[in-house]
């Protein structure tokens, strides 16, 4: 399985898990269920536009981005951000297409994304 295909598969599993989330089910337990089979894998998280396969998603660039339409990214935010989804406004400026905020990106990377990557030993 290619690393882009695996990243897309995990994004699809996250969408399904969010749609069928059980009351009280933590984001971390969902991520563990989705990510453990891919542990120790090099993954490509580039998000594909469902309306136009082969192109980057028009709303977010990576399945791991903290964007309301990116189920995987929102689970990562909920599970790893210091204040969960309440930290969304802190990281959202990194997604501004015209003027991305580097400090928001740096905070996302060190506080959220690196711990996520480390938990599953993704590279």
Short mmCIF file of C-alpha atoms in Angstrom, two decimals:
data_model
loop_
_atom_site.label_atom_id
_atom_site.label_comp_id
_atom_site.label_asym_id
_atom_site.label_seq_id
_atom_site.Cartn_x
_atom_site.Cartn_y
_atom_site.Cartn_z
CA UNK A 1 0.00 0.00 0.00
CA UNK A 2 1.42 3.40 -0.97
CA UNK A 3 1.97 6.02 1.69
CA UNK A 4 -0.61 8.38 0.12
CA UNK A 5 -3.16 5.57 -0.10
CA UNK A 6 -2.59 4.70 3.57
CA UNK A 7 -3.00 8.34 4.61
CA UNK A 8 -6.25 8.58 2.65
CA UNK A 9 -7.48 5.30 4.14
CA UNK A 10 -6.86 6.62 7.64
CA UNK A 11 -8.73 9.83 6.79
CA UNK A 12 -11.70 7.80 5.56
CA UNK A 13 -11.63 5.65 8.69
CA UNK A 14 -11.61 8.83 10.80
CA UNK A 15 -14.66 10.18 8.94
CA UNK A 16 -16.54 6.94 9.55
CA UNK A 17 -15.49 6.84 13.21
CA UNK A 18 -16.66 10.41 13.79
CA UNK A 19 -20.02 9.69 12.12
CA UNK A 20 -20.51 6.61 14.33
CA UNK A 21 -18.85 7.88 17.50
CA UNK A 22 -20.23 6.33 20.64
CA UNK A 23 -21.16 8.46 23.62
CA UNK A 24 -18.11 8.90 25.84
CA UNK A 25 -15.67 7.53 23.26
CA UNK A 26 -12.44 9.52 23.45
CA UNK A 27 -10.62 10.91 20.44
CA UNK A 28 -7.49 9.10 21.59
CA UNK A 29 -9.24 5.71 21.64
CA UNK A 30 -10.56 6.34 18.13
CA UNK A 31 -7.10 7.34 16.93
CA UNK A 32 -5.55 4.28 18.53
CA UNK A 33 -8.03 2.06 16.68
CA UNK A 34 -7.38 3.82 13.36
CA UNK A 35 -3.63 4.42 13.63
CA UNK A 36 -2.22 1.32 15.33
CA UNK A 37 -2.47 -0.87 12.19
CA UNK A 38 -0.31 1.72 10.39
CA UNK A 39 2.23 2.11 13.21
CA UNK A 40 5.86 2.56 12.06
CA UNK A 41 4.76 3.71 8.60
CA UNK A 42 5.86 6.65 6.50
CA UNK A 43 2.62 8.35 5.48
CA UNK A 44 1.67 11.08 3.04
CA UNK A 45 -1.16 13.15 4.49
CA UNK A 46 -1.90 15.32 1.43
CA UNK A 47 -5.69 15.68 1.28
CA UNK A 48 -7.41 14.86 -1.98
CA UNK A 49 -10.40 16.78 -3.30
CA UNK A 50 -13.28 14.26 -3.31
CA UNK A 51 -14.93 16.12 -6.20
CA UNK A 52 -11.75 16.13 -8.27
CA UNK A 53 -9.45 13.17 -7.53
CA UNK A 54 -5.78 13.95 -7.95
CA UNK A 55 -6.15 17.56 -6.79
CA UNK A 56 -5.55 18.94 -3.33
CA UNK A 57 -8.65 19.44 -1.18
CA UNK A 58 -9.94 23.02 -1.61
CA UNK A 59 -10.47 23.62 2.12
CA UNK A 60 -7.39 22.07 3.70
CA UNK A 61 -4.11 20.67 2.42
CA UNK A 62 -3.52 17.78 4.80
CA UNK A 63 -5.80 15.20 6.36
CA UNK A 64 -4.10 16.04 9.66
CA UNK A 65 -4.91 19.77 9.51
CA UNK A 66 -7.05 21.23 12.34
CA UNK A 67 -9.99 21.99 10.06
CA UNK A 68 -13.67 21.21 10.78
CA UNK A 69 -13.95 19.26 7.50
CA UNK A 70 -10.84 17.15 8.26
CA UNK A 71 -12.08 14.43 10.62
CA UNK A 72 -8.60 13.03 11.24
CA UNK A 73 -7.20 16.49 11.99
CA UNK A 74 -10.04 17.26 14.39
CA UNK A 75 -9.50 13.98 16.26
CA UNK A 76 -5.78 14.79 16.49
CA UNK A 77 -6.64 18.27 17.79
CA UNK A 78 -9.05 16.89 20.38
CA UNK A 79 -6.64 14.21 21.56
CA UNK A 80 -3.32 16.06 21.60
CA UNK A 81 -3.87 19.83 21.89
CA UNK A 82 -3.38 21.10 25.46
CA UNK A 83 -7.03 22.23 25.62
CA UNK A 84 -8.49 19.94 22.98
CA UNK A 85 -10.80 21.52 20.40
CA UNK A 86 -10.88 24.72 22.46
CA UNK A 87 -7.40 25.38 21.03
CA UNK A 88 -8.73 25.46 17.44
CA UNK A 89 -8.58 29.29 17.15
CA UNK A 90 -4.93 29.16 18.19
CA UNK A 91 -3.94 26.90 15.28
CA UNK A 92 -6.47 28.00 12.62
CA UNK A 93 -4.35 30.95 11.36
CA UNK A 94 -1.84 28.47 9.93
CA UNK A 95 -4.49 27.45 7.37
CA UNK A 96 -4.97 30.95 5.92
CA UNK A 97 -4.12 30.41 2.24
CA UNK A 98 -3.01 33.99 1.62
CA UNK A 99 -1.22 34.76 4.89
CA UNK A 100 -0.44 31.58 6.86
CA UNK A 101 0.72 32.32 10.39
CA UNK A 102 4.06 30.61 11.01
CA UNK A 103 3.77 30.89 14.81
CA UNK A 104 0.42 29.05 14.70
CA UNK A 105 2.03 26.39 12.51
CA UNK A 106 5.00 26.06 14.88
CA UNK A 107 2.65 25.71 17.86
CA UNK A 108 0.59 23.07 16.02
CA UNK A 109 3.72 21.17 15.05
CA UNK A 110 5.34 21.03 18.50
CA UNK A 111 2.25 20.81 20.72
CA UNK A 112 0.01 18.55 18.65
CA UNK A 113 1.47 17.03 15.50
CA UNK A 114 4.79 15.79 16.91
CA UNK A 115 3.13 14.01 19.87
CA UNK A 116 0.65 12.42 17.42
CA UNK A 117 3.47 11.26 15.15
CA UNK A 118 5.50 9.97 18.11
CA UNK A 119 2.61 7.96 19.60
CA UNK A 120 2.29 5.90 16.42
CA UNK A 121 5.91 6.17 15.28
CA UNK A 122 4.90 7.72 11.96
CA UNK A 123 7.66 9.24 9.88
#
